[in-house]
Amino acid sequence: MRSRSQVKRGLLALATATAALVAASCTAGSAADGPQPAPGPDEQVTITVSSQFTDRELDVLNRVLDGFHAKHPNITIKSQGNQDDDKITQAIRGGNPPDVAISAETINLGQFCSSGAWQDLGPYLQRDQVDMNQIVKVAQEYTAYEGKRCAMPLLADVYGLYYNAEAFARAGITEPPKTMSELTDLAKRLTEFNPDGSIKVAGFLPVLGSQANHPWNWAPHFGASWMDAQGKSSLGTDPAWQEMYRWQKELVDFYGWDKLVQFTSGLGQQYSADNAFQRGKIAMMIDGEYRTGFIDQYAPELRYGTAPFPVADGKPELYGTGFVTGTIIGIPRGAENAGAAWELVRYLTTDTNALVELGNGLKNVPTTTEALHDPRVERSEQYQTFLDLFDNPQLVPSPPSPNGSAYMKSAEDFSVKWQSGQVGDLGAGLRDLDAQIDAAKALGGN
């Protein structure tokens, strides 16, 4: 489940994290050369683990940590929950980092690596001959930056289409849409208006920045690329972005911007019992696999289905792609017990039993091939969609950047202006956005 890991929340914390990470690279404790040895069987060691998990999710993690302690009784674990990237970074900067850091903000990986805030795990992997091929390829990709592996994947989030099966039945719809034209058509058929013209039920909510509607979640379905081969922002040069925004604008105009603003202002919080899809206010939406857990908990009577999210009409070969992100784990610079920390990192990211227990408990997708296909993974019909998607080599993570998610936040800010009619020339606006992103990236260290 993703109560801890909203990418949007990470974007809001970006500015603080950026400055802190740069400072951390200069002030944290020194990392010794080479991998640190694991503690001997008679050497008692206590390591600290910091994560954003709280409440039930922290309990899930702690049970798995207990399993590690049972295998390594000389290594005691002190688990600290409710520790986001800002808090962990501040601890690194203050010279008192945890031994193991868990982050739900994959997009910050570029900052962690380029600043040296998280250690390079390559020497540990090489020393212990860890086979990275056991990890799903896309998860390998989003946990490394410019050839440096300073994190390992610890479960993944995959995005697809959710649809209200009862609404489909009432409208005589027999299968989910596969193209954007089909999505638009079904969205209009499923939309209901109140007598005063306001929106009662949105077939699909086309508002970027609301619910799980974000440029990074939609872009893979249009084949839109964030950067070109030279690492420059390509929103103004890749025509897929204009196609995405123009498709969106058609739906925005169908509803009317003022009506959408009114409708979205009355929706419940995305990660709560009042989520709009769970309450029947939205008939179709894009969201991650973790939503199945929310529905199980808050709307068990809801009849719904899942499928790959539709793709651009001219690119049917993309069907089955999607945005992927996940939780990452690493060893901060200056960790006191790096050798013991590595033993835990390796256990949590490669041990099938640990990954299956974590995946089932957190409703996230396991990141090794063996765990992904383990029969003990709990899978409903709806959840199976996301397990299948994770097996698809077309999945797309957002490219890591030395200034983290700054480019994503810039794109979302632009989207808000576009959808509300504040951008007259889309092409010119996207080219200006490229310049803005590239300038910010240069300031971030590249």
GROMACS .gro file of C-alpha atoms in nm:
model
  446
    1MET     CA    1   0.000   0.000   0.000
    2ARG     CA    2   0.124   0.348  -0.070
    3SER     CA    3   0.018   0.569   0.216
    4ARG     CA    4   0.382   0.638   0.277
    5SER     CA    5   0.500   0.695  -0.073
    6GLN     CA    6   0.305   0.950  -0.265
    7VAL     CA    7   0.533   1.084  -0.532
    8LYS     CA    8   0.347   1.411  -0.517
    9ARG     CA    9   0.439   1.453  -0.155
   10GLY     CA   10   0.797   1.393  -0.250
   11LEU     CA   11   0.776   1.670  -0.505
   12LEU     CA   12   0.655   1.914  -0.246
   13ALA     CA   13   0.955   1.833  -0.029
   14LEU     CA   14   1.193   1.860  -0.318
   15ALA     CA   15   1.347   2.197  -0.254
   16THR     CA   16   1.444   2.109   0.100
   17ALA     CA   17   1.581   1.772   0.001
   18THR     CA   18   1.788   1.916  -0.281
   19ALA     CA   19   1.970   2.165  -0.064
   20ALA     CA   20   2.019   1.917   0.214
   21LEU     CA   21   2.161   1.649  -0.010
   22VAL     CA   22   2.417   1.883  -0.157
   23ALA     CA   23   2.524   1.976   0.192
   24ALA     CA   24   2.526   1.614   0.298
   25SER     CA   25   2.785   1.529   0.039
   26CYS     CA   26   3.020   1.768   0.211
   27THR     CA   27   2.953   1.713   0.578
   28ALA     CA   28   2.857   1.351   0.640
   29GLY     CA   29   3.098   1.099   0.790
   30SER     CA   30   3.360   0.956   0.563
   31ALA     CA   31   3.293   0.629   0.382
   32ALA     CA   32   3.584   0.391   0.403
   33ASP     CA   33   3.718   0.250   0.079
   34GLY     CA   34   3.587  -0.091  -0.016
   35PRO     CA   35   3.313  -0.302   0.134
   36GLN     CA   36   3.306  -0.344   0.509
   37PRO     CA   37   3.314  -0.703   0.638
   38ALA     CA   38   3.009  -0.860   0.795
   39PRO     CA   39   3.033  -0.892   1.174
   40GLY     CA   40   3.159  -1.225   1.302
   41PRO     CA   41   2.913  -1.467   1.467
   42ASP     CA   42   3.031  -1.363   1.814
   43GLU     CA   43   3.034  -0.991   1.739
   44GLN     CA   44   2.721  -0.821   1.871
   45VAL     CA   45   2.610  -0.532   1.653
   46THR     CA   46   2.307  -0.303   1.658
   47ILE     CA   47   2.203  -0.135   1.336
   48THR     CA   48   1.941   0.131   1.279
   49VAL     CA   49   1.691   0.118   0.994
   50SER     CA   50   1.502   0.435   0.897
   51SER     CA   51   1.190   0.424   0.680
   52GLN     CA   52   0.874   0.620   0.611
   53PHE     CA   53   0.658   0.330   0.725
   54THR     CA   54   0.414   0.388   1.007
   55ASP     CA   55   0.146   0.193   1.189
   56ARG     CA   56   0.040  -0.127   1.009
   57GLU     CA   57   0.306  -0.095   0.741
   58LEU     CA   58   0.580  -0.050   0.997
   59ASP     CA   59   0.454  -0.362   1.172
   60VAL     CA   60   0.486  -0.553   0.844
   61LEU     CA   61   0.844  -0.436   0.799
   62ASN     CA   62   0.934  -0.511   1.158
   63ARG     CA   63   0.810  -0.869   1.129
   64VAL     CA   64   1.039  -0.921   0.833
   65LEU     CA   65   1.325  -0.759   1.026
   66ASP     CA   66   1.257  -1.008   1.304
   67GLY     CA   67   1.304  -1.282   1.048
   68PHE     CA   68   1.646  -1.143   0.963
   69HIS     CA   69   1.742  -1.124   1.331
   70ALA     CA   70   1.644  -1.487   1.372
   71LYS     CA   71   1.897  -1.575   1.103
   72HIS     CA   72   2.158  -1.335   1.237
   73PRO     CA   73   2.108  -1.329   1.615
   74ASN     CA   74   2.424  -1.122   1.662
   75ILE     CA   75   2.271  -0.834   1.465
   76THR     CA   76   2.004  -0.643   1.652
   77ILE     CA   77   1.787  -0.401   1.458
   78LYS     CA   78   1.649  -0.072   1.579
   79SER     CA   79   1.368   0.020   1.339
   80GLN     CA   80   1.273   0.387   1.311
   81GLY     CA   81   0.950   0.463   1.126
   82ASN     CA   82   0.805   0.791   1.000
   83GLN     CA   83   1.146   0.894   0.865
   84ASP     CA   84   1.109   1.056   0.524
   85ASP     CA   85   1.393   1.152   0.292
   86ASP     CA   86   1.428   1.495   0.449
   87LYS     CA   87   1.477   1.350   0.797
   88ILE     CA   88   1.721   1.088   0.677
   89THR     CA   89   1.917   1.349   0.483
   90GLN     CA   90   1.933   1.574   0.784
   91ALA     CA   91   2.071   1.282   0.986
   92ILE     CA   92   2.339   1.224   0.723
   93ARG     CA   93   2.428   1.589   0.720
   94GLY     CA   94   2.447   1.588   1.099
   95GLY     CA   95   2.688   1.295   1.100
   96ASN     CA   96   2.442   1.058   1.263
   97PRO     CA   97   2.293   0.861   0.976
   98PRO     CA   98   2.103   0.536   1.010
   99ASP     CA   99   2.287   0.225   0.898
  100VAL     CA  100   2.012   0.144   0.649
  101ALA     CA  101   1.782   0.393   0.477
  102ILE     CA  102   1.456   0.302   0.303
  103SER     CA  103   1.304   0.559   0.070
  104ALA     CA  104   0.976   0.556  -0.116
  105GLU     CA  105   1.092   0.842  -0.337
  106THR     CA  106   1.270   0.655  -0.614
  107ILE     CA  107   1.308   0.973  -0.811
  108ASN     CA  108   1.554   1.104  -0.550
  109LEU     CA  109   1.796   0.826  -0.644
  110GLY     CA  110   1.991   1.059  -0.873
  111GLN     CA  111   2.049   1.297  -0.588
  112PHE     CA  112   2.149   1.020  -0.350
  113CYS     CA  113   2.405   0.886  -0.595
  114SER     CA  114   2.546   1.207  -0.736
  115SER     CA  115   2.585   1.369  -0.395
  116GLY     CA  116   2.739   1.061  -0.235
  117ALA     CA  117   2.471   1.067   0.034
  118TRP     CA  118   2.414   0.695  -0.025
  119GLN     CA  119   2.710   0.461  -0.064
  120ASP     CA  120   2.797   0.275  -0.381
  121LEU     CA  121   2.685  -0.085  -0.327
  122GLY     CA  122   2.878  -0.211  -0.627
  123PRO     CA  123   3.178  -0.334  -0.425
  124TYR     CA  124   2.947  -0.533  -0.194
  125LEU     CA  125   2.766  -0.689  -0.488
  126GLN     CA  126   3.094  -0.781  -0.650
  127ARG     CA  127   3.249  -0.921  -0.334
  128ASP     CA  128   2.947  -1.138  -0.255
  129GLN     CA  129   2.882  -1.225  -0.620
  130VAL     CA  130   2.519  -1.117  -0.603
  131ASP     CA  131   2.345  -1.197  -0.930
  132MET     CA  132   2.155  -0.884  -1.032
  133ASN     CA  133   1.981  -1.079  -1.306
  134GLN     CA  134   1.753  -1.223  -1.040
  135ILE     CA  135   1.601  -0.874  -1.014
  136VAL     CA  136   1.348  -0.759  -1.273
  137LYS     CA  137   1.529  -0.545  -1.529
  138VAL     CA  138   1.329  -0.227  -1.486
  139ALA     CA  139   1.390  -0.238  -1.110
  140GLN     CA  140   1.762  -0.267  -1.179
  141GLU     CA  141   1.738   0.044  -1.392
  142TYR     CA  142   1.565   0.275  -1.148
  143THR     CA  143   1.803   0.186  -0.864
  144ALA     CA  144   2.122   0.290  -1.042
  145TYR     CA  145   2.244   0.626  -1.163
  146GLU     CA  146   2.513   0.675  -1.427
  147GLY     CA  147   2.652   0.330  -1.364
  148LYS     CA  148   2.663   0.362  -0.986
  149ARG     CA  149   2.440   0.133  -0.782
  150CYS     CA  150   2.373   0.317  -0.459
  151ALA     CA  151   2.040   0.146  -0.391
  152MET     CA  152   1.864  -0.185  -0.426
  153PRO     CA  153   1.494  -0.227  -0.512
  154LEU     CA  154   1.261  -0.317  -0.229
  155LEU     CA  155   0.920  -0.382  -0.389
  156ALA     CA  156   0.765  -0.187  -0.675
  157ASP     CA  157   0.457   0.015  -0.766
  158VAL     CA  158   0.304  -0.043  -1.110
  159TYR     CA  159   0.027   0.169  -1.261
  160GLY     CA  160  -0.272   0.054  -1.463
  161LEU     CA  161  -0.641   0.117  -1.526
  162TYR     CA  162  -0.910   0.070  -1.264
  163TYR     CA  163  -1.273   0.064  -1.375
  164ASN     CA  164  -1.607   0.038  -1.199
  165ALA     CA  165  -1.762  -0.287  -1.322
  166GLU     CA  166  -2.114  -0.191  -1.217
  167ALA     CA  167  -2.093   0.138  -1.408
  168PHE     CA  168  -1.967  -0.052  -1.710
  169ALA     CA  169  -2.260  -0.293  -1.690
  170ARG     CA  170  -2.516  -0.013  -1.658
  171ALA     CA  171  -2.370   0.154  -1.968
  172GLY     CA  172  -2.355  -0.171  -2.164
  173ILE     CA  173  -1.975  -0.162  -2.179
  174THR     CA  174  -1.824  -0.506  -2.199
  175GLU     CA  175  -1.449  -0.446  -2.196
  176PRO     CA  176  -1.203  -0.181  -2.081
  177PRO     CA  177  -1.060   0.068  -2.333
  178LYS     CA  178  -0.729  -0.001  -2.500
  179THR     CA  179  -0.673   0.327  -2.683
  180MET     CA  180  -0.707   0.690  -2.582
  181SER     CA  181  -0.993   0.739  -2.825
  182GLU     CA  182  -1.177   0.451  -2.661
  183LEU     CA  183  -1.102   0.596  -2.319
  184THR     CA  184  -1.244   0.931  -2.424
  185ASP     CA  185  -1.557   0.769  -2.565
  186LEU     CA  186  -1.619   0.559  -2.254
  187ALA     CA  187  -1.543   0.851  -2.026
  188LYS     CA  188  -1.819   1.052  -2.190
  189ARG     CA  189  -2.064   0.761  -2.179
  190LEU     CA  190  -1.996   0.696  -1.811
  191THR     CA  191  -2.015   1.059  -1.700
  192GLU     CA  192  -2.329   1.174  -1.519
  193PHE     CA  193  -2.429   1.535  -1.460
  194ASN     CA  194  -2.655   1.674  -1.191
  195PRO     CA  195  -2.967   1.873  -1.290
  196ASP     CA  196  -2.774   2.197  -1.235
  197GLY     CA  197  -2.508   2.085  -1.481
  198SER     CA  198  -2.242   2.003  -1.224
  199ILE     CA  199  -2.056   1.675  -1.244
  200LYS     CA  200  -2.211   1.388  -1.049
  201VAL     CA  201  -1.986   1.107  -1.173
  202ALA     CA  202  -1.678   1.158  -1.389
  203GLY     CA  203  -1.619   0.882  -1.640
  204PHE     CA  204  -1.250   0.971  -1.624
  205LEU     CA  205  -1.106   1.268  -1.439
  206PRO     CA  206  -0.866   1.444  -1.681
  207VAL     CA  207  -0.717   1.679  -1.423
  208LEU     CA  208  -0.341   1.650  -1.392
  209GLY     CA  209  -0.232   1.694  -1.034
  210SER     CA  210  -0.548   1.531  -0.901
  211GLN     CA  211  -0.565   1.173  -0.771
  212ALA     CA  212  -0.296   0.968  -0.950
  213ASN     CA  213  -0.314   1.180  -1.264
  214HIS     CA  214   0.037   1.307  -1.319
  215PRO     CA  215   0.246   1.361  -1.634
  216TRP     CA  216   0.483   1.080  -1.533
  217ASN     CA  217   0.194   0.835  -1.497
  218TRP     CA  218   0.043   0.921  -1.836
  219ALA     CA  219   0.358   0.974  -2.045
  220PRO     CA  220   0.450   0.606  -2.104
  221HIS     CA  221   0.112   0.547  -2.267
  222PHE     CA  222   0.188   0.804  -2.533
  223GLY     CA  223   0.548   0.694  -2.573
  224ALA     CA  224   0.661   1.036  -2.450
  225SER     CA  225   1.025   1.069  -2.347
  226TRP     CA  226   1.149   1.303  -2.076
  227MET     CA  227   1.501   1.338  -2.210
  228ASP     CA  228   1.683   1.301  -2.540
  229ALA     CA  229   2.000   1.104  -2.604
  230GLN     CA  230   2.209   1.395  -2.475
  231GLY     CA  231   2.020   1.406  -2.147
  232LYS     CA  232   1.838   1.728  -2.237
  233SER     CA  233   1.472   1.780  -2.162
  234SER     CA  234   1.266   1.675  -2.465
  235LEU     CA  235   0.911   1.780  -2.385
  236GLY     CA  236   0.928   2.045  -2.656
  237THR     CA  237   1.084   1.821  -2.919
  238ASP     CA  238   0.906   1.490  -2.865
  239PRO     CA  239   0.563   1.525  -3.037
  240ALA     CA  240   0.417   1.263  -2.805
  241TRP     CA  241   0.392   1.526  -2.532
  242GLN     CA  242   0.176   1.751  -2.746
  243GLU     CA  243  -0.042   1.453  -2.833
  244MET     CA  244  -0.088   1.377  -2.464
  245TYR     CA  245  -0.177   1.731  -2.369
  246ARG     CA  246  -0.414   1.778  -2.662
  247TRP     CA  247  -0.589   1.451  -2.579
  248GLN     CA  248  -0.631   1.571  -2.224
  249LYS     CA  249  -0.764   1.910  -2.330
  250GLU     CA  250  -1.045   1.751  -2.530
  251LEU     CA  251  -1.175   1.585  -2.216
  252VAL     CA  252  -1.122   1.898  -2.008
  253ASP     CA  253  -1.330   2.094  -2.257
  254PHE     CA  254  -1.599   1.823  -2.254
  255TYR     CA  255  -1.648   1.871  -1.881
  256GLY     CA  256  -1.564   2.241  -1.860
  257TRP     CA  257  -1.274   2.359  -1.648
  258ASP     CA  258  -1.487   2.538  -1.389
  259LYS     CA  259  -1.699   2.226  -1.338
  260LEU     CA  260  -1.387   2.014  -1.298
  261VAL     CA  261  -1.249   2.252  -1.037
  262GLN     CA  262  -1.576   2.234  -0.846
  263PHE     CA  263  -1.590   1.856  -0.876
  264THR     CA  264  -1.232   1.789  -0.767
  265SER     CA  265  -1.262   2.024  -0.470
  266GLY     CA  266  -1.532   1.799  -0.328
  267LEU     CA  267  -1.347   1.470  -0.366
  268GLY     CA  268  -1.206   1.279  -0.073
  269GLN     CA  269  -0.835   1.247  -0.004
  270GLN     CA  270  -0.667   1.010  -0.245
  271TYR     CA  271  -0.527   0.776   0.018
  272SER     CA  272  -0.829   0.754   0.242
  273ALA     CA  273  -1.158   0.573   0.278
  274ASP     CA  274  -1.320   0.859   0.086
  275ASN     CA  275  -1.119   0.807  -0.232
  276ALA     CA  276  -1.335   0.908  -0.529
  277PHE     CA  277  -1.310   0.577  -0.715
  278GLN     CA  278  -1.389   0.382  -0.402
  279ARG     CA  279  -1.696   0.603  -0.352
  280GLY     CA  280  -1.820   0.568  -0.710
  281LYS     CA  281  -1.748   0.930  -0.802
  282ILE     CA  282  -1.501   0.833  -1.076
  283ALA     CA  283  -1.573   0.540  -1.309
  284MET     CA  284  -1.222   0.492  -1.451
  285MET     CA  285  -0.884   0.601  -1.325
  286ILE     CA  286  -0.514   0.532  -1.338
  287ASP     CA  287  -0.358   0.409  -1.014
  288GLY     CA  288  -0.106   0.170  -0.867
  289GLU     CA  289  -0.144  -0.186  -0.746
  290TYR     CA  290  -0.160  -0.062  -0.389
  291ARG     CA  291  -0.516   0.063  -0.457
  292THR     CA  292  -0.637  -0.296  -0.437
  293GLY     CA  293  -0.537  -0.293  -0.071
  294PHE     CA  294  -0.730   0.028  -0.007
  295ILE     CA  295  -1.038  -0.118  -0.175
  296ASP     CA  296  -1.009  -0.438   0.029
  297GLN     CA  297  -0.997  -0.228   0.343
  298TYR     CA  298  -1.239   0.056   0.271
  299ALA     CA  299  -1.472  -0.057  -0.010
  300PRO     CA  300  -1.488  -0.437  -0.010
  301GLU     CA  301  -1.830  -0.433  -0.178
  302LEU     CA  302  -1.703  -0.239  -0.480
  303ARG     CA  303  -1.717  -0.436  -0.805
  304TYR     CA  304  -1.423  -0.331  -1.013
  305GLY     CA  305  -1.177  -0.449  -1.269
  306THR     CA  306  -0.821  -0.366  -1.367
  307ALA     CA  307  -0.637  -0.365  -1.698
  308PRO     CA  308  -0.337  -0.207  -1.863
  309PHE     CA  309  -0.396   0.165  -1.910
  310PRO     CA  310  -0.491   0.265  -2.269
  311VAL     CA  311  -0.227   0.389  -2.511
  312ALA     CA  312  -0.210   0.643  -2.793
  313ASP     CA  313  -0.419   0.539  -3.094
  314GLY     CA  314  -0.119   0.532  -3.325
  315LYS     CA  315   0.095   0.323  -3.091
  316PRO     CA  316  -0.098   0.002  -3.016
  317GLU     CA  317   0.230  -0.178  -2.960
  318LEU     CA  318   0.265   0.010  -2.631
  319TYR     CA  319  -0.038  -0.160  -2.478
  320GLY     CA  320   0.082  -0.325  -2.160
  321THR     CA  321   0.331  -0.055  -2.074
  322GLY     CA  322   0.303   0.168  -1.771
  323PHE     CA  323   0.481   0.381  -1.519
  324VAL     CA  324   0.678   0.198  -1.253
  325THR     CA  325   0.843   0.321  -0.938
  326GLY     CA  326   0.914   0.165  -0.604
  327THR     CA  327   1.076   0.161  -0.266
  328ILE     CA  328   1.454   0.168  -0.257
  329ILE     CA  329   1.700   0.076   0.015
  330GLY     CA  330   2.063   0.173   0.068
  331ILE     CA  331   2.343   0.248   0.310
  332PRO     CA  332   2.393   0.616   0.389
  333ARG     CA  333   2.733   0.772   0.385
  334GLY     CA  334   2.890   0.752   0.730
  335ALA     CA  335   2.687   0.450   0.844
  336GLU     CA  336   2.853   0.313   1.157
  337ASN     CA  337   2.793  -0.055   1.081
  338ALA     CA  338   2.800  -0.071   0.704
  339GLY     CA  339   2.904  -0.437   0.694
  340ALA     CA  340   2.604  -0.549   0.899
  341ALA     CA  341   2.384  -0.304   0.711
  342TRP     CA  342   2.475  -0.469   0.383
  343GLU     CA  343   2.378  -0.809   0.519
  344LEU     CA  344   2.031  -0.671   0.588
  345VAL     CA  345   2.004  -0.490   0.254
  346ARG     CA  346   2.095  -0.808   0.069
  347TYR     CA  347   1.846  -1.011   0.273
  348LEU     CA  348   1.555  -0.773   0.217
  349THR     CA  349   1.615  -0.741  -0.156
  350THR     CA  350   1.708  -1.094  -0.261
  351ASP     CA  351   1.556  -1.334  -0.009
  352THR     CA  352   1.237  -1.474  -0.161
  353ASN     CA  353   1.067  -1.541   0.172
  354ALA     CA  354   1.132  -1.185   0.288
  355LEU     CA  355   1.009  -1.033  -0.038
  356VAL     CA  356   0.693  -1.241  -0.048
  357GLU     CA  357   0.607  -1.152   0.312
  358LEU     CA  358   0.674  -0.784   0.250
  359GLY     CA  359   0.483  -0.783  -0.077
  360ASN     CA  360   0.179  -0.950   0.073
  361GLY     CA  361   0.184  -0.727   0.378
  362LEU     CA  362   0.234  -0.399   0.196
  363LYS     CA  363   0.039  -0.485  -0.122
  364ASN     CA  364   0.339  -0.400  -0.339
  365VAL     CA  365   0.494  -0.600  -0.620
  366PRO     CA  366   0.801  -0.816  -0.539
  367THR     CA  367   1.110  -0.715  -0.737
  368THR     CA  368   1.289  -1.044  -0.797
  369THR     CA  369   1.169  -1.281  -1.065
  370GLU     CA  370   1.152  -1.572  -0.823
  371ALA     CA  371   0.944  -1.381  -0.567
  372LEU     CA  372   0.721  -1.233  -0.839
  373HIS     CA  373   0.620  -1.583  -0.950
  374ASP     CA  374   0.615  -1.740  -0.604
  375PRO     CA  375   0.279  -1.916  -0.548
  376ARG     CA  376   0.260  -1.767  -0.200
  377VAL     CA  377   0.213  -1.418  -0.342
  378GLU     CA  378  -0.147  -1.327  -0.269
  379ARG     CA  379  -0.316  -1.242  -0.598
  380SER     CA  380  -0.675  -1.153  -0.669
  381GLU     CA  381  -0.792  -1.122  -1.028
  382GLN     CA  382  -0.747  -0.746  -1.004
  383TYR     CA  383  -0.400  -0.768  -0.847
  384GLN     CA  384  -0.281  -1.018  -1.107
  385THR     CA  385  -0.300  -0.741  -1.367
  386PHE     CA  386  -0.017  -0.557  -1.196
  387LEU     CA  387   0.195  -0.867  -1.150
  388ASP     CA  388   0.159  -0.929  -1.522
  389LEU     CA  389   0.244  -0.568  -1.602
  390PHE     CA  390   0.562  -0.593  -1.397
  391ASP     CA  391   0.670  -0.879  -1.618
  392ASN     CA  392   0.638  -0.652  -1.923
  393PRO     CA  393   0.975  -0.521  -2.048
  394GLN     CA  394   0.802  -0.206  -2.174
  395LEU     CA  395   0.751  -0.060  -1.825
  396VAL     CA  396   0.893   0.288  -1.791
  397PRO     CA  397   1.050   0.448  -1.482
  398SER     CA  398   1.121   0.817  -1.471
  399PRO     CA  399   1.485   0.895  -1.548
  400PRO     CA  400   1.687   0.985  -1.238
  401SER     CA  401   1.828   1.333  -1.227
  402PRO     CA  402   2.091   1.501  -1.008
  403ASN     CA  403   1.823   1.739  -0.888
  404GLY     CA  404   1.573   1.464  -0.821
  405SER     CA  405   1.214   1.527  -0.920
  406ALA     CA  406   1.254   1.894  -1.008
  407TYR     CA  407   1.179   1.828  -1.375
  408MET     CA  408   0.865   1.636  -1.285
  409LYS     CA  409   0.742   1.916  -1.064
  410SER     CA  410   0.808   2.165  -1.344
  411ALA     CA  411   0.606   1.951  -1.583
  412GLU     CA  412   0.318   1.926  -1.341
  413ASP     CA  413   0.321   2.302  -1.282
  414PHE     CA  414   0.307   2.351  -1.658
  415SER     CA  415   0.021   2.101  -1.683
  416VAL     CA  416  -0.186   2.294  -1.434
  417LYS     CA  417  -0.147   2.610  -1.642
  418TRP     CA  418  -0.225   2.425  -1.965
  419GLN     CA  419  -0.540   2.253  -1.850
  420SER     CA  420  -0.679   2.574  -1.702
  421GLY     CA  421  -0.631   2.759  -2.030
  422GLN     CA  422  -0.331   2.971  -1.930
  423VAL     CA  423  -0.107   2.841  -2.212
  424GLY     CA  424  -0.191   2.973  -2.557
  425ASP     CA  425   0.084   2.811  -2.765
  426LEU     CA  426   0.144   2.455  -2.648
  427GLY     CA  427   0.459   2.400  -2.853
  428ALA     CA  428   0.620   2.723  -2.737
  429GLY     CA  429   0.519   2.652  -2.381
  430LEU     CA  430   0.683   2.309  -2.389
  431ARG     CA  431   1.002   2.451  -2.539
  432ASP     CA  432   1.015   2.710  -2.262
  433LEU     CA  433   0.962   2.428  -2.015
  434ASP     CA  434   1.262   2.243  -2.160
  435ALA     CA  435   1.482   2.548  -2.108
  436GLN     CA  436   1.360   2.580  -1.752
  437ILE     CA  437   1.425   2.213  -1.674
  438ASP     CA  438   1.771   2.211  -1.831
  439ALA     CA  439   1.871   2.526  -1.643
  440ALA     CA  440   1.756   2.381  -1.312
  441LYS     CA  441   1.933   2.055  -1.386
  442ALA     CA  442   2.258   2.240  -1.455
  443LEU     CA  443   2.230   2.410  -1.118
  444GLY     CA  444   2.170   2.068  -0.963
  445GLY     CA  445   2.512   1.948  -1.063
  446ASN     CA  446   2.494   1.834  -1.423
   0.00000   0.00000   0.00000
